[in-house]
Coordinates of C-alpha atoms in Angstrom, one line a residue:
Chain A
M127 CA -41.2 6.6 10.4
I128 CA -39.8 5.0 7.3
D129 CA -40.5 8.3 5.6
S130 CA -38.0 10.2 7.8
L131 CA -35.4 7.6 6.8
I132 CA -35.8 8.2 3.1
Q133 CA -37.4 11.5 2.6
P134 CA -34.4 13.7 3.4
F135 CA -32.6 12.2 0.4
T136 CA -35.4 12.2 -2.1
A137 CA -36.5 15.7 -1.2
N138 CA -33.1 17.4 -1.2
A139 CA -30.6 17.2 -3.9
F140 CA -27.7 18.2 -1.6
M141 CA -28.5 15.2 0.6
A142 CA -28.7 12.8 -2.3
N143 CA -25.3 14.2 -3.6
A144 CA -23.8 13.8 -0.2
L145 CA -25.0 10.2 0.0
I146 CA -23.6 9.3 -3.4
A147 CA -20.3 11.1 -2.6
G148 CA -20.1 9.4 0.7
V149 CA -20.7 5.9 -0.7
L150 CA -18.0 6.5 -3.3
V151 CA -15.6 7.5 -0.6
S152 CA -16.6 4.5 1.4
I153 CA -15.8 2.1 -1.4
A154 CA -12.4 3.8 -2.0
C155 CA -11.7 3.7 1.8
G156 CA -12.9 0.1 2.0
I157 CA -10.3 -1.0 -0.5
V158 CA -7.4 1.1 0.7
G159 CA -8.3 1.0 4.4
T160 CA -8.3 -2.8 4.3
F161 CA -4.7 -2.9 3.0
T162 CA -3.7 -0.1 5.4
V163 CA -5.0 -1.9 8.4
L164 CA -3.5 -5.2 7.4
R165 CA -0.2 -3.6 6.6
G166 CA -0.1 -1.7 9.8
L167 CA 0.1 1.7 8.0
A168 CA -2.6 3.2 10.2
F169 CA -0.5 6.0 11.5
M170 CA 0.6 6.8 7.9
G171 CA -2.9 7.3 6.8
D172 CA -3.5 9.7 9.7
A173 CA -0.3 11.7 8.9
L174 CA -1.3 12.0 5.2
G175 CA -4.7 13.2 6.3
H176 CA -3.1 16.1 8.2
G177 CA -0.4 16.7 5.7
V178 CA -2.9 17.8 3.1
L179 CA -4.0 20.8 5.2
P180 CA -1.1 23.1 4.3
G181 CA -1.4 22.0 0.7
V182 CA -5.0 22.9 0.6
A183 CA -4.4 26.2 2.4
I184 CA -1.7 27.3 0.0
A185 CA -3.7 26.2 -3.0
L186 CA -6.8 28.2 -1.9
L187 CA -4.6 31.2 -1.2
L188 CA -3.2 31.0 -4.7
G189 CA -6.7 30.6 -6.1
L190 CA -6.1 27.0 -7.2
P191 CA -8.4 24.0 -6.6
G192 CA -8.2 22.6 -3.1
M193 CA -7.8 19.1 -4.4
L194 CA -4.6 20.0 -6.3
G195 CA -3.1 21.4 -3.1
A196 CA -4.3 18.4 -1.2
A197 CA -2.5 16.1 -3.7
A198 CA 0.7 18.2 -3.4
G199 CA 0.5 18.1 0.4
A200 CA 0.1 14.3 0.4
L201 CA 3.0 13.9 -2.0
A202 CA 5.2 16.1 0.1
M203 CA 4.4 13.9 3.1
I204 CA 5.2 10.7 1.3
L205 CA 8.5 12.0 0.0
G206 CA 9.3 13.6 3.4
I207 CA 8.8 10.4 5.3
G208 CA 10.9 8.5 2.8
F209 CA 13.7 11.1 3.0
I210 CA 13.7 11.1 6.8
T211 CA 13.8 7.3 7.2
R212 CA 16.6 7.0 4.6
R213 CA 18.8 9.8 6.0
S214 CA 18.5 9.0 9.7
S215 CA 17.9 6.0 11.9
L216 CA 14.5 7.3 12.9
S217 CA 11.6 4.8 12.5
S218 CA 8.9 5.6 10.0
D219 CA 6.5 6.2 12.9
T220 CA 8.7 9.0 14.3
A221 CA 9.2 10.5 10.9
T222 CA 5.5 10.4 10.2
G223 CA 4.7 12.0 13.6
L224 CA 7.2 14.8 13.0
L225 CA 6.0 15.6 9.6
F226 CA 2.4 15.4 10.5
V227 CA 2.7 17.8 13.4
G228 CA 4.9 20.1 11.4
M229 CA 2.7 20.3 8.4
L230 CA -0.5 20.6 10.5
A231 CA 1.0 23.5 12.3
L232 CA 2.2 25.1 9.1
G233 CA -1.3 24.7 7.6
V234 CA -3.0 26.4 10.5
V235 CA -0.4 29.2 10.5
I236 CA -1.0 29.8 6.8
V237 CA -4.7 29.8 7.1
S238 CA -4.8 31.9 10.3
R239 CA -2.6 34.6 8.7
S240 CA -5.3 35.2 6.2
H241 CA -8.3 36.4 8.1
A242 CA -10.6 35.8 5.1
F243 CA -10.0 32.1 5.4
S244 CA -11.3 31.3 8.9
G245 CA -14.4 29.7 7.5
D246 CA -12.3 27.8 5.1
L247 CA -10.2 26.4 7.9
M248 CA -13.4 24.8 9.4
R249 CA -14.4 23.4 6.1
I250 CA -10.9 22.0 5.4
L251 CA -10.7 20.4 8.9
F252 CA -14.2 19.1 9.0
G253 CA -15.3 18.7 5.4
E254 CA -18.3 20.0 3.6
I255 CA -20.1 17.0 2.4
L256 CA -23.4 18.9 2.2
G257 CA -21.8 21.3 -0.3
I258 CA -20.6 18.6 -2.7
H259 CA -21.2 19.5 -6.4
V260 CA -22.0 16.9 -9.1
R261 CA -18.6 17.8 -10.6
E262 CA -16.8 16.6 -7.5
I263 CA -18.9 13.4 -7.5
V264 CA -17.5 12.7 -11.0
T265 CA -14.0 13.2 -9.7
Q266 CA -14.6 10.9 -6.9
L267 CA -16.1 8.3 -9.2
V268 CA -13.0 8.4 -11.4
A269 CA -10.7 8.2 -8.4
T270 CA -12.6 5.3 -6.9
V271 CA -12.5 3.4 -10.2
V272 CA -8.7 4.0 -10.5
I273 CA -8.1 2.9 -7.0
A274 CA -10.2 -0.3 -7.5
I275 CA -8.3 -1.2 -10.7
A276 CA -4.9 -0.5 -9.0
A277 CA -5.8 -2.6 -6.0
A278 CA -7.0 -5.4 -8.3
V279 CA -3.8 -5.4 -10.3
C280 CA -1.5 -5.1 -7.3
Y281 CA -3.5 -7.4 -5.1
R282 CA -0.8 -10.2 -4.9
P283 CA 2.2 -8.0 -4.1
F284 CA 0.0 -6.0 -1.6
L285 CA -1.0 -9.3 0.1
L286 CA 2.6 -10.4 0.2
L287 CA 3.7 -7.1 1.6
C288 CA 1.2 -7.4 4.4
F289 CA 2.6 -10.8 5.2
S290 CA 6.3 -10.2 4.8
P291 CA 8.3 -7.8 2.6
E292 CA 11.0 -10.5 2.4
Q293 CA 8.5 -12.9 0.9
A294 CA 7.3 -10.3 -1.5
Q295 CA 10.9 -9.8 -2.7
V296 CA 11.7 -13.5 -3.1
S297 CA 8.4 -13.9 -5.0
G298 CA 9.7 -11.4 -7.6
F299 CA 7.8 -8.3 -6.5
S300 CA 9.8 -5.2 -5.4
P301 CA 8.8 -4.3 -1.9
R302 CA 9.8 -0.7 -2.4
L303 CA 7.8 -0.2 -5.6
Y304 CA 4.6 -1.7 -4.2
H305 CA 5.0 0.1 -0.8
T306 CA 5.2 3.3 -2.8
I307 CA 2.1 2.4 -4.8
M308 CA 0.2 1.7 -1.6
L309 CA 1.2 5.1 -0.2
I310 CA 0.1 6.8 -3.4
L311 CA -3.3 5.0 -3.2
I312 CA -3.7 6.0 0.5
G313 CA -2.8 9.6 -0.5
T314 CA -5.2 9.6 -3.4
T315 CA -8.0 8.2 -1.1
V316 CA -7.3 10.9 1.5
V317 CA -7.3 13.6 -1.1
V318 CA -10.6 12.5 -2.6
S319 CA -12.2 11.9 0.9
F320 CA -11.2 15.1 2.7
R321 CA -14.1 17.1 1.0
T322 CA -16.6 14.8 2.7
V323 CA -15.3 14.5 6.2
G324 CA -12.4 17.0 6.4
T325 CA -8.7 16.3 6.9
L326 CA -9.0 16.0 10.7
L327 CA -11.5 13.1 10.4
V328 CA -10.6 11.4 7.2
F329 CA -8.4 9.0 9.2
G330 CA -11.6 7.8 10.8
I331 CA -13.5 7.0 7.6
L332 CA -10.3 5.4 6.2
L333 CA -9.7 3.1 9.1
A334 CA -12.8 2.5 11.2
P335 CA -14.8 0.5 8.7
A336 CA -11.8 -1.5 7.6
A337 CA -10.9 -2.2 11.2
S338 CA -14.4 -3.3 11.9
A339 CA -14.3 -5.6 8.9
S340 CA -11.0 -7.2 10.1
L341 CA -12.6 -8.2 13.4
F342 CA -14.8 -10.8 11.6
S343 CA -13.5 -11.4 8.1
R344 CA -10.8 -13.9 7.2
K345 CA -10.6 -13.2 3.5
I346 CA -9.4 -9.9 2.0
G347 CA -12.3 -9.8 -0.5
T348 CA -14.8 -10.1 2.3
M349 CA -13.0 -7.5 4.3
I350 CA -13.1 -5.0 1.4
V351 CA -16.8 -5.5 0.7
S352 CA -17.6 -5.4 4.4
A353 CA -15.6 -2.2 5.0
S354 CA -17.3 -0.5 2.0
L355 CA -20.7 -1.5 3.3
I356 CA -20.0 -0.4 6.9
G357 CA -18.6 2.9 5.6
S358 CA -21.7 3.4 3.4
I359 CA -24.0 2.6 6.3
S360 CA -22.0 5.1 8.5
V361 CA -22.5 7.8 5.8
Y362 CA -26.2 7.1 5.6
I363 CA -26.7 7.1 9.4
G364 CA -24.4 10.1 9.8
L365 CA -26.2 12.1 7.2
L366 CA -29.6 11.3 8.7
V367 CA -28.5 12.2 12.2
S368 CA -27.0 15.4 10.9
Y369 CA -30.3 16.2 9.0
H370 CA -32.7 15.5 11.8
G371 CA -30.5 16.6 14.6
D372 CA -28.9 19.6 13.0
I373 CA -25.4 18.3 13.7
A374 CA -22.2 18.6 11.7
A375 CA -22.4 16.0 8.9
G376 CA -18.8 15.1 8.5
A377 CA -18.3 14.5 12.2
S378 CA -21.6 12.5 12.5
I379 CA -20.4 10.2 9.8
T380 CA -17.0 9.6 11.4
L381 CA -18.5 9.2 14.8
T382 CA -20.9 6.6 13.5
A383 CA -18.1 4.7 11.9
T384 CA -16.1 4.7 15.1
L385 CA -19.1 3.7 17.2
I386 CA -19.8 0.8 14.9
F387 CA -16.2 -0.4 15.4
F388 CA -16.5 -0.3 19.2
V389 CA -19.8 -2.1 19.1
M390 CA -18.4 -4.8 16.9
L391 CA -15.3 -5.1 19.1
A392 CA -17.5 -5.5 22.1
G393 CA -19.7 -8.0 20.3
K394 CA -16.7 -10.0 19.3
H395 CA -15.4 -10.0 22.9
L396 CA -18.8 -11.1 24.1
F397 CA -19.1 -13.8 21.5
Q398 CA -15.7 -15.2 22.5
T399 CA -16.4 -15.1 26.2
L400 CA -19.8 -16.8 25.9
A401 CA -18.6 -19.5 23.4
P402 CA -14.9 -20.1 24.0
G403 CA -13.2 -22.3 21.5
R404 CA -16.1 -22.4 19.2
E405 CA -14.6 -21.0 16.1
K406 CA -16.5 -20.7 12.9
A407 CA -15.1 -23.2 10.4
Chain B
M184 CA 25.7 -39.4 -14.7
S185 CA 26.5 -37.1 -17.6
E186 CA 23.1 -35.4 -17.1
M187 CA 24.2 -34.0 -13.8
H188 CA 27.1 -32.2 -15.4
L189 CA 24.8 -30.5 -17.8
Q190 CA 22.8 -29.0 -15.0
P191 CA 24.2 -25.9 -13.4
A192 CA 25.1 -26.1 -9.7
A193 CA 22.3 -25.1 -7.4
V194 CA 24.7 -22.8 -5.6
L195 CA 28.1 -21.6 -6.8
A196 CA 30.1 -19.2 -4.7
R197 CA 33.5 -17.8 -5.7
G198 CA 35.4 -15.5 -3.5
L199 CA 32.1 -14.4 -2.0
S200 CA 32.1 -11.9 0.8
I201 CA 28.8 -11.3 2.6
G202 CA 27.6 -8.7 5.1
H203 CA 25.5 -5.6 5.6
G204 CA 26.4 -2.2 4.2
R205 CA 30.1 -1.8 5.0
E206 CA 30.4 -4.5 7.5
T207 CA 31.7 -7.8 6.2
V208 CA 30.4 -10.8 8.1
V209 CA 32.1 -13.6 6.3
A210 CA 34.8 -13.1 3.6
N211 CA 36.0 -15.3 0.7
L212 CA 33.5 -18.1 0.6
D213 CA 34.2 -20.7 -2.1
F214 CA 31.8 -23.6 -2.4
R215 CA 29.3 -25.3 -4.6
L216 CA 26.2 -27.3 -3.9
E217 CA 24.7 -29.7 -6.5
P218 CA 21.0 -30.2 -7.2
G219 CA 19.7 -33.0 -4.9
K220 CA 22.2 -32.3 -2.2
T221 CA 21.6 -30.8 1.3
L222 CA 23.8 -28.4 3.2
A223 CA 23.7 -27.4 6.9
L224 CA 25.0 -24.1 8.0
V225 CA 26.0 -24.5 11.6
G226 CA 27.2 -21.8 14.0
S227 CA 26.2 -19.6 16.9
N228 CA 24.3 -16.3 16.7
G229 CA 26.0 -13.7 14.6
S230 CA 28.2 -16.3 12.9
G231 CA 26.9 -15.5 9.4
K232 CA 24.3 -18.2 8.8
T233 CA 21.4 -15.8 8.3
T234 CA 23.5 -13.4 6.3
L235 CA 24.6 -16.2 3.9
L236 CA 21.0 -17.5 3.5
K237 CA 19.8 -13.9 2.7
T238 CA 22.6 -13.4 0.2
L239 CA 21.6 -16.7 -1.5
A240 CA 18.0 -15.6 -1.5
G241 CA 18.9 -12.2 -3.1
L242 CA 17.7 -10.2 0.0
L243 CA 21.2 -8.9 0.6
P244 CA 23.7 -8.0 -2.1
P245 CA 27.1 -9.7 -2.1
L246 CA 29.9 -7.4 -0.9
A247 CA 32.5 -9.0 -3.1
G248 CA 33.1 -12.0 -5.4
T249 CA 30.4 -13.9 -7.3
I250 CA 27.3 -15.9 -6.3
E251 CA 25.3 -18.0 -8.8
V252 CA 22.0 -19.5 -7.9
L253 CA 20.6 -22.2 -10.2
G254 CA 22.9 -20.9 -13.0
G255 CA 21.9 -17.2 -12.6
R256 CA 22.0 -14.3 -10.3
P257 CA 19.9 -14.4 -7.1
L258 CA 16.3 -13.3 -7.7
A259 CA 16.7 -14.1 -11.4
S260 CA 14.1 -16.9 -11.1
P261 CA 12.0 -16.1 -8.1
A262 CA 9.7 -19.1 -8.6
R263 CA 12.6 -21.5 -8.3
V264 CA 14.0 -20.4 -5.0
A265 CA 12.1 -20.6 -1.7
Y266 CA 13.2 -18.9 1.5
M267 CA 12.0 -19.0 5.0
G268 CA 13.3 -16.5 7.4
Q269 CA 13.5 -16.7 11.2
F270 CA 10.3 -15.1 12.4
H271 CA 7.5 -13.0 11.1
P272 CA 6.4 -10.7 13.8
S273 CA 3.9 -8.6 11.8
S274 CA 2.1 -11.6 10.4
F275 CA 1.0 -12.6 13.8
M276 CA -1.7 -10.0 13.5
L277 CA -3.1 -11.2 10.2
P278 CA -6.6 -12.5 10.5
L279 CA -6.3 -14.3 7.1
R280 CA -6.9 -18.0 6.6
T281 CA -3.9 -20.3 6.7
V282 CA -4.8 -21.8 3.3
D283 CA -4.6 -18.3 1.8
I284 CA -1.3 -17.7 3.4
V285 CA 0.1 -20.9 2.0
R286 CA -1.4 -20.2 -1.4
M287 CA 0.7 -17.0 -1.6
A288 CA 3.7 -19.3 -2.4
R289 CA 2.2 -19.8 -5.8
F290 CA 2.2 -16.1 -6.8
A291 CA 5.8 -16.2 -7.9
S292 CA 5.0 -18.5 -10.7
H293 CA 2.2 -16.4 -12.1
G294 CA 3.2 -12.7 -11.6
L295 CA 0.5 -10.1 -11.1
L296 CA -2.4 -11.4 -13.1
G297 CA -1.7 -15.0 -14.2
R298 CA -4.4 -17.4 -13.1
L299 CA -3.8 -20.0 -10.4
T300 CA -4.4 -23.5 -11.8
P301 CA -5.6 -26.8 -10.2
S302 CA -1.9 -27.8 -10.0
D303 CA -1.3 -24.8 -7.8
E304 CA -4.1 -25.9 -5.5
R305 CA -2.7 -29.4 -5.5
A306 CA 0.7 -28.1 -4.4
V307 CA -0.9 -26.0 -1.6
H308 CA -3.0 -28.9 -0.2
E309 CA -0.1 -31.4 -0.5
A310 CA 2.3 -29.1 1.4
M311 CA -0.4 -28.5 4.1
A312 CA -1.1 -32.3 4.4
V313 CA 2.6 -33.1 4.7
M314 CA 3.1 -30.6 7.5
G315 CA -0.1 -31.8 9.2
V316 CA -2.0 -28.4 9.0
E317 CA -4.8 -29.3 6.6
H318 CA -7.3 -29.2 9.5
L319 CA -6.2 -25.6 10.2
A320 CA -6.9 -24.5 6.6
R321 CA -9.8 -22.2 7.4
K322 CA -8.5 -20.9 10.7
P323 CA -7.1 -17.4 10.9
L324 CA -3.3 -17.1 11.3
N325 CA -3.6 -15.0 14.4
A326 CA -5.6 -17.8 16.2
L327 CA -2.8 -20.3 15.9
S328 CA -0.1 -21.2 18.4
G329 CA 3.6 -20.5 17.7
G330 CA 4.3 -24.1 16.7
Q331 CA 1.2 -24.2 14.4
R332 CA 2.2 -21.0 12.7
Q333 CA 5.7 -22.3 12.1
K334 CA 4.2 -25.4 10.5
V335 CA 2.1 -23.2 8.3
F336 CA 5.1 -21.1 7.2
L337 CA 7.0 -24.4 6.4
A338 CA 4.0 -25.5 4.4
Q339 CA 4.1 -22.2 2.5
T340 CA 7.8 -22.7 1.8
F341 CA 7.3 -26.2 0.5
A342 CA 4.2 -25.3 -1.5
K343 CA 6.4 -23.2 -3.8
E344 CA 7.9 -26.4 -5.2
A345 CA 11.2 -24.6 -5.6
D346 CA 14.4 -26.1 -6.9
L347 CA 16.5 -24.5 -4.2
I348 CA 15.1 -24.3 -0.6
L349 CA 16.6 -22.0 2.0
L350 CA 15.5 -22.4 5.6
D351 CA 16.7 -20.3 8.6
E352 CA 16.3 -22.3 11.8
P353 CA 13.1 -24.0 10.7
A354 CA 12.9 -26.4 13.6
A355 CA 12.5 -23.6 16.2
N356 CA 9.2 -23.9 18.0
L357 CA 8.5 -27.3 16.4
D358 CA 7.6 -30.2 18.6
A359 CA 9.4 -33.5 18.1
P360 CA 6.9 -35.1 15.7
A361 CA 6.8 -31.9 13.6
Q362 CA 10.6 -31.8 13.5
A363 CA 10.6 -35.4 12.3
V364 CA 8.0 -34.5 9.6
Y365 CA 10.0 -31.6 8.4
R366 CA 13.3 -33.5 8.3
R367 CA 11.6 -36.3 6.3
F368 CA 10.3 -33.8 3.9
V369 CA 13.7 -32.3 3.3
R370 CA 15.0 -35.8 2.5
T371 CA 12.1 -36.2 0.0
C372 CA 12.9 -32.9 -1.6
A373 CA 16.5 -33.9 -2.0
K374 CA 15.6 -37.2 -3.6
A375 CA 13.4 -35.3 -6.0
G376 CA 16.5 -33.4 -7.1
K377 CA 16.0 -30.2 -5.1
A378 CA 18.9 -28.5 -3.3
V379 CA 18.3 -27.6 0.4
V380 CA 20.3 -25.2 2.6
V381 CA 19.4 -25.1 6.3
A382 CA 20.8 -22.9 9.0
T383 CA 20.7 -24.7 12.3
H384 CA 22.5 -24.7 15.6
D385 CA 21.5 -28.3 16.1
I386 CA 24.4 -30.6 15.3
D387 CA 22.3 -33.7 15.3
E388 CA 20.2 -32.3 12.5
A389 CA 23.3 -31.3 10.6
A390 CA 24.6 -34.9 10.8
E391 CA 21.7 -35.9 8.4
Y392 CA 22.8 -33.6 5.7
D393 CA 25.3 -34.2 2.8
W394 CA 27.5 -31.3 3.7
T395 CA 28.0 -29.1 6.8
M396 CA 29.6 -25.7 6.9
L397 CA 30.8 -24.5 10.3
L398 CA 30.6 -20.8 10.5
A399 CA 32.1 -18.3 13.1
R400 CA 32.2 -15.2 10.9
R401 CA 34.5 -17.3 8.8
V402 CA 34.4 -20.8 7.4
V403 CA 35.8 -23.0 10.2
A404 CA 35.3 -26.1 8.2
F405 CA 33.3 -27.5 5.2
G406 CA 32.6 -31.1 4.5
P407 CA 30.6 -34.1 5.6
C408 CA 29.6 -33.6 9.2
A409 CA 31.3 -36.7 10.7
E410 CA 34.6 -35.7 9.1
I411 CA 34.7 -32.0 10.1
L412 CA 33.4 -32.1 13.7
T413 CA 36.7 -32.3 15.6
P414 CA 37.5 -30.8 19.0
Q415 CA 39.3 -28.0 17.3
T416 CA 36.5 -27.1 14.9
L417 CA 33.9 -27.3 17.8
M418 CA 36.0 -24.9 19.9
A419 CA 36.4 -22.5 17.0
T420 CA 32.7 -22.6 16.1
F421 CA 31.0 -22.7 19.5
G422 CA 33.7 -22.2 22.1
I423 CA 32.9 -25.6 23.7
V424 CA 35.2 -28.4 24.4
G425 CA 33.6 -31.5 23.0
Q426 CA 33.7 -34.4 20.7
F427 CA 31.5 -35.8 17.9
K428 CA 31.4 -39.5 18.2
E429 CA 29.1 -42.1 16.7
G430 CA 26.7 -39.5 15.4
R431 CA 26.4 -37.7 18.8
L432 CA 27.9 -34.6 20.2
L433 CA 29.5 -34.9 23.6
V434 CA 30.0 -31.6 25.3
V435 CA 32.9 -31.9 27.8
E436 CA 33.1 -28.4 28.9
R437 CA 31.1 -25.2 28.0
E438 CA 33.6 -22.4 28.0
H439 CA 31.8 -19.1 27.9
G440 CA 29.4 -17.1 25.7
H441 CA 31.6 -17.4 22.6
Q442 CA 30.9 -15.0 19.8
A443 CA 33.2 -14.5 16.8
C444 CA 36.6 -16.0 17.1
G445 CA 39.1 -14.5 14.7
G446 CA 41.6 -17.3 14.2
A447 CA 41.7 -21.0 14.6
H448 CA 43.4 -22.2 17.7
E449 CA 43.9 -25.3 19.8
G450 CA 42.7 -25.6 23.4
P451 CA 40.5 -23.2 25.3
C452 CA 40.1 -19.5 24.3
Q453 CA 42.3 -17.1 26.1
H454 CA 39.7 -14.3 26.5

């Protein structure tokens, strides 16, 4: 039995690569996802995930690397949301929703116009973690390290922003600057993650582990580590299920992460019902 | 005595107009507040109290005139000015421990990467002890009641050990013992040479402060509380007919929901 848990990874290079890539993505998502959940930027993360689709489609059509297009798409989303919220009285939720639907539709139109890309559409939407090259693992490693360093340096203003942008400002940290940095980090994480689970599901891997961690953790450090662990476990289980059950890998991973969240939520509710008022010190 | 003249005023406003965007809320403010003195901003909703506090904190730019805070522009020394706004709706969701929330007050002194020292920890624990929330140190913020949260936010404000403290309706949601604690702490801060500006609609609280400014989208009166609370100023500020006698406010007649009143007048409002 133990064999079937380990053997798929030791016997197949593509599975080992997928696992490594998935763990790297989990760490990046653990860090960025924690701040996203605490800051309430969940919808933003989703919008960015769908905004990259047209970017990737255009890049592929032009023969450029998909990740470049993804980065351009994410940047367009960030700038677009900022533009709409500044020029109108619309909330950032509405702006995000408009741009996300618009860019998703644009992306599908671009891809569907070119018949040769129908397979690519599936790969962009659902990821291709089993086709990850070592080259991409290196990119993801670099991105994860950069994200970790940025989060460590900006930890205090990020924490203040989650609490109150006014307090951030009177503590000497520009809310606008650090909000922008946070968005760039979310965008970078999405761009790096979409190859593993696809743009449709990257929202799940970004948020579900962090949301699970926030149910039980009271310190940011613990939340980040827990989110990264839960994400990595989801990758491992998802890949195993996909291998043995011949199921789409990206979707398995995201489904596992989401299921873990609901199990933990139910567990917390049960714990609070059975032992009311007994809070851990 | 001569030392006090070498210290710049905690707040110095000259011809200051405050507001949002193009809308002026209060025009032509001229006043100064010395270190170690306390000022109460009194008025109804929309009178300009919050706008003035935010302008002093550097959260809103002045529309005209000049404002100097601790001898410099607002936000020039973020570690020396503490500000507590009215409510924090989003932070209700935070599952973070209250001691970590209070500790955030110390970030201003250290920037991005400076290490927190034992004296920072001491300030955090002292502030929490004063506000009576030490026993909640490890509890998550989202598990506290409204009153407990307010005490934690006050502890955070005091933990900054700022030279100018700006508080917007801090007594809201506080029970009587907590109110007494907070008022006593304001007195302690003043004795230690800090300047405190508090926005309140509670005249009894204002009576304890050195100066009171009555606001109704203009400065109705400025001076020691007992001197400036006359039937005329009360009418202009609140639209009530009343008297302030022997340290207590007697409301004779409450007119109507009185918002901004453009000019001073005697007797009941005509509208």
